[in-house]
């Protein structure tokens, strides 16, 4: 309507009105643009503030998760360390007990060997005494009595020798059994230590995977 009314005006007035109208449009556009820019800045500032608040909340949550995970790691490491220490103490006790058994068997074997040596010495001494006594009274005894006594002495020596060999065989078998038991205990200890190491490594890997999964999910 304003443009239609301008057709009936003077040319200079018409030009002035046109310029005034354009100026008003320009001012209105500038004001609208400034208003939109101010609104966009306020909206942007609000979004930035919201994002900063969310970032702070996420940082606090991350810190809380880090503290919780570190505590869990400390508890797991402490439990595994205590279990390893207990197993180590048990292995040391088993080793001491096995060494004591071996020493006990060796002491018994040495004691028996000493006793057999004393018996052999006594037997040899008896043989020497018997030989001396036989040489002294040989003229008084008949050949039959001498052969009977000699046969009896030989039987006694054979019996003593058989007993000695049987005892030695028994102690040797016991010693071999003890050595087999020691070897088995060492093998079980090595296997158990290897199993504990693998279990420890699996536990650490599982914790790492769980932590990675939690971070990735966040």
Tab-separated table of C-alpha atoms in Angstrom:
chain	number	residue	atom	x	y	z
A	1	UNK	CA	0.000	0.000	0.000
A	2	UNK	CA	2.871	2.312	0.832
A	3	UNK	CA	4.388	1.646	-2.594
A	4	UNK	CA	1.084	2.283	-4.373
A	5	UNK	CA	0.709	5.554	-2.532
A	6	UNK	CA	4.186	6.578	-3.594
A	7	UNK	CA	3.226	6.562	-7.348
A	8	UNK	CA	1.115	9.690	-6.805
A	9	UNK	CA	3.891	11.640	-5.056
A	10	UNK	CA	6.552	13.918	-6.398
A	11	UNK	CA	9.549	12.128	-7.909
A	12	UNK	CA	11.945	13.503	-5.291
A	13	UNK	CA	9.546	12.658	-2.529
A	14	UNK	CA	9.111	9.231	-4.028
A	15	UNK	CA	12.867	8.653	-4.104
A	16	UNK	CA	13.216	9.875	-0.557
A	17	UNK	CA	10.459	7.587	0.593
A	18	UNK	CA	12.063	4.666	-1.230
A	19	UNK	CA	15.412	5.295	0.446
A	20	UNK	CA	13.732	5.729	3.808
A	21	UNK	CA	11.854	2.478	3.359
A	22	UNK	CA	15.002	0.636	2.319
A	23	UNK	CA	16.845	2.099	5.281
A	24	UNK	CA	14.093	0.910	7.591
A	25	UNK	CA	14.234	-2.561	6.031
A	26	UNK	CA	17.989	-2.592	6.466
A	27	UNK	CA	17.660	-1.550	10.093
A	28	UNK	CA	14.976	-4.157	10.675
A	29	UNK	CA	17.126	-6.835	9.036
A	30	UNK	CA	20.149	-5.797	11.094
A	31	UNK	CA	18.105	-5.833	14.299
A	32	UNK	CA	16.612	-9.234	13.437
A	33	UNK	CA	20.079	-10.534	12.613
A	34	UNK	CA	21.465	-9.171	15.892
A	35	UNK	CA	18.512	-10.680	17.757
A	36	UNK	CA	19.065	-14.059	16.083
A	37	UNK	CA	22.822	-13.860	16.777
A	38	UNK	CA	22.168	-13.014	20.426
A	39	UNK	CA	19.671	-15.870	20.691
A	40	UNK	CA	22.127	-18.272	19.012
A	41	UNK	CA	24.921	-17.100	21.339
A	42	UNK	CA	22.696	-17.613	24.379
A	43	UNK	CA	21.658	-21.030	23.074
A	44	UNK	CA	25.274	-21.910	22.362
A	45	UNK	CA	26.360	-20.726	25.813
A	46	UNK	CA	23.593	-22.819	27.400
A	47	UNK	CA	24.642	-25.898	25.413
A	48	UNK	CA	28.326	-25.321	26.276
A	49	UNK	CA	27.428	-24.984	29.953
A	50	UNK	CA	25.378	-28.197	29.796
A	51	UNK	CA	28.247	-29.994	28.069
A	52	UNK	CA	30.698	-28.687	30.681
A	53	UNK	CA	28.425	-29.917	33.459
A	54	UNK	CA	28.140	-33.311	31.776
A	55	UNK	CA	31.928	-33.384	31.326
A	56	UNK	CA	32.462	-32.608	35.012
A	57	UNK	CA	29.982	-35.320	35.979
A	58	UNK	CA	31.734	-37.797	33.681
A	59	UNK	CA	35.111	-36.827	35.171
A	60	UNK	CA	33.790	-37.432	38.692
A	61	UNK	CA	32.270	-40.747	37.606
A	62	UNK	CA	35.562	-41.737	35.932
A	63	UNK	CA	37.483	-40.824	39.082
A	64	UNK	CA	35.067	-42.902	41.157
A	65	UNK	CA	35.486	-45.869	38.782
A	66	UNK	CA	39.282	-45.510	38.900
A	67	UNK	CA	39.252	-45.543	42.720
A	68	UNK	CA	36.914	-48.554	42.771
A	69	UNK	CA	39.013	-50.472	40.227
A	70	UNK	CA	42.258	-49.654	42.063
A	71	UNK	CA	40.726	-50.889	45.327
A	72	UNK	CA	39.533	-54.062	43.645
A	73	UNK	CA	43.005	-54.595	42.140
A	74	UNK	CA	44.615	-54.071	45.555
A	75	UNK	CA	42.209	-56.552	47.192
A	76	UNK	CA	42.795	-59.167	44.473
A	77	UNK	CA	46.574	-58.707	44.572
A	78	UNK	CA	46.539	-58.907	48.389
A	79	UNK	CA	44.489	-62.112	48.348
A	80	UNK	CA	46.721	-63.699	45.707
A	81	UNK	CA	49.843	-62.630	47.599
A	82	UNK	CA	48.511	-64.146	50.823
A	83	UNK	CA	47.598	-67.361	48.998
A	84	UNK	CA	51.062	-67.563	47.448
A	85	UNK	CA	52.692	-66.928	50.827
A	86	UNK	CA	50.609	-69.680	52.423
A	87	UNK	CA	51.477	-72.062	49.599
A	88	UNK	CA	55.143	-71.128	49.902
A	89	UNK	CA	55.071	-71.781	53.651
A	90	UNK	CA	53.349	-75.108	53.032
A	91	UNK	CA	55.953	-76.061	50.435
A	92	UNK	CA	58.761	-75.118	52.851
A	93	UNK	CA	57.173	-77.220	55.598
A	94	UNK	CA	56.734	-80.175	53.237
A	95	UNK	CA	60.351	-79.858	52.151
A	96	UNK	CA	61.549	-79.745	55.757
A	97	UNK	CA	59.367	-82.748	56.635
A	98	UNK	CA	60.666	-84.692	53.623
A	99	UNK	CA	64.277	-83.859	54.496
A	100	UNK	CA	63.609	-84.960	58.080
A	101	UNK	CA	62.170	-88.259	56.845
A	102	UNK	CA	65.187	-88.818	54.604
A	103	UNK	CA	67.568	-88.019	57.452
A	104	UNK	CA	65.565	-90.267	59.761
A	105	UNK	CA	65.789	-93.144	57.278
A	106	UNK	CA	69.500	-92.508	56.789
A	107	UNK	CA	70.017	-92.418	60.569
A	108	UNK	CA	68.179	-95.737	60.919
A	109	UNK	CA	70.200	-97.199	58.084
A	110	UNK	CA	73.468	-95.989	59.609
A	111	UNK	CA	72.426	-97.287	63.023
A	112	UNK	CA	71.570	-100.672	61.555
A	113	UNK	CA	74.813	-100.716	59.577
A	114	UNK	CA	76.784	-99.952	62.750
A	115	UNK	CA	74.897	-102.675	64.611
A	116	UNK	CA	75.602	-105.151	61.806
A	117	UNK	CA	79.249	-104.103	61.782
A	118	UNK	CA	79.453	-104.683	65.537
A	119	UNK	CA	77.804	-108.059	65.116
A	120	UNK	CA	80.195	-108.920	62.311
A	121	UNK	CA	83.089	-107.812	64.463
A	122	UNK	CA	81.793	-109.921	67.334
A	123	UNK	CA	81.312	-112.853	64.954
A	124	UNK	CA	84.829	-112.452	63.571
A	125	UNK	CA	86.186	-112.166	67.083
A	126	UNK	CA	84.238	-115.254	68.071
A	127	UNK	CA	85.653	-117.059	65.048
A	128	UNK	CA	89.166	-116.087	66.049
A	129	UNK	CA	88.528	-117.130	69.655
A	130	UNK	CA	86.959	-120.321	68.424
A	131	UNK	CA	89.919	-121.014	66.155
A	132	UNK	CA	92.328	-120.377	69.019
A	133	UNK	CA	90.307	-122.494	71.394
A	134	UNK	CA	90.000	-125.246	68.814
A	135	UNK	CA	93.752	-125.217	68.222
A	136	UNK	CA	94.329	-125.558	71.980
A	137	UNK	CA	91.871	-128.359	72.596
A	138	UNK	CA	92.069	-129.969	69.162
A	139	UNK	CA	94.068	-132.834	70.545
A	140	UNK	CA	91.369	-133.564	73.127
A	141	UNK	CA	88.443	-133.566	70.773
A	142	UNK	CA	87.634	-136.006	68.183
A	143	UNK	CA	87.255	-135.164	64.509
A	144	UNK	CA	83.488	-135.678	64.615
A	145	UNK	CA	82.948	-133.105	67.363
A	146	UNK	CA	85.206	-130.627	65.562
A	147	UNK	CA	83.286	-131.011	62.275
A	148	UNK	CA	79.973	-130.612	64.112
A	149	UNK	CA	81.116	-127.414	65.813
A	150	UNK	CA	82.506	-126.030	62.576
A	151	UNK	CA	79.229	-126.790	60.751
A	152	UNK	CA	77.280	-125.095	63.510
A	153	UNK	CA	79.461	-121.974	63.332
A	154	UNK	CA	79.107	-121.836	59.569
A	155	UNK	CA	75.301	-122.086	59.842
A	156	UNK	CA	75.272	-119.248	62.364
A	157	UNK	CA	77.423	-117.102	60.071
A	158	UNK	CA	75.221	-117.878	57.093
A	159	UNK	CA	72.099	-117.000	59.093
A	160	UNK	CA	73.645	-113.715	60.261
A	161	UNK	CA	74.712	-112.895	56.705
A	162	UNK	CA	71.228	-113.636	55.376
A	163	UNK	CA	69.646	-111.479	58.060
A	164	UNK	CA	72.059	-108.651	57.270
A	165	UNK	CA	71.367	-108.819	53.536
A	166	UNK	CA	67.596	-108.923	54.114
A	167	UNK	CA	67.757	-105.847	56.344
A	168	UNK	CA	69.906	-104.019	53.806
A	169	UNK	CA	67.408	-104.857	51.044
A	170	UNK	CA	64.526	-103.640	53.230
A	171	UNK	CA	66.273	-100.351	54.039
A	172	UNK	CA	67.242	-99.871	50.397
A	173	UNK	CA	63.602	-100.315	49.331
A	174	UNK	CA	62.483	-97.871	52.022
A	175	UNK	CA	65.101	-95.346	50.855
A	176	UNK	CA	63.984	-95.662	47.226
A	177	UNK	CA	60.367	-95.219	48.330
A	178	UNK	CA	61.314	-92.077	50.247
A	179	UNK	CA	63.201	-90.716	47.249
A	180	UNK	CA	60.180	-91.381	45.004
A	181	UNK	CA	57.975	-89.596	47.530
A	182	UNK	CA	60.364	-86.603	47.581
A	183	UNK	CA	60.387	-86.470	43.776
A	184	UNK	CA	56.582	-86.627	43.702
A	185	UNK	CA	56.303	-83.843	46.262
A	186	UNK	CA	58.709	-81.662	44.278
A	187	UNK	CA	56.723	-82.325	41.108
A	188	UNK	CA	53.430	-81.482	42.823
A	189	UNK	CA	54.927	-78.293	44.235
A	190	UNK	CA	56.206	-77.193	40.804
A	191	UNK	CA	52.843	-77.978	39.204
A	192	UNK	CA	50.985	-76.106	41.929
A	193	UNK	CA	53.260	-73.069	41.611
A	194	UNK	CA	52.791	-73.107	37.825
A	195	UNK	CA	49.003	-73.384	38.273
A	196	UNK	CA	48.979	-70.466	40.725
A	197	UNK	CA	51.023	-68.322	38.320
A	198	UNK	CA	48.658	-69.113	35.458
A	199	UNK	CA	45.619	-68.445	37.656
A	200	UNK	CA	47.162	-65.139	38.757
A	201	UNK	CA	47.831	-64.131	35.145
A	202	UNK	CA	44.306	-65.136	34.103
A	203	UNK	CA	42.881	-63.083	36.955
A	204	UNK	CA	44.936	-60.012	35.963
A	205	UNK	CA	43.947	-60.422	32.279
A	206	UNK	CA	40.290	-60.784	33.265
A	207	UNK	CA	40.450	-57.606	35.314
A	208	UNK	CA	42.116	-55.740	32.451
A	209	UNK	CA	39.473	-56.969	29.988
A	210	UNK	CA	36.701	-55.985	32.405
A	211	UNK	CA	38.201	-52.505	32.811
A	212	UNK	CA	38.553	-52.113	29.024
A	213	UNK	CA	34.947	-53.238	28.544
A	214	UNK	CA	33.722	-50.724	31.096
A	215	UNK	CA	35.672	-47.855	29.474
A	216	UNK	CA	34.492	-48.825	26.007
A	217	UNK	CA	30.865	-49.060	27.135
A	218	UNK	CA	31.109	-45.571	28.662
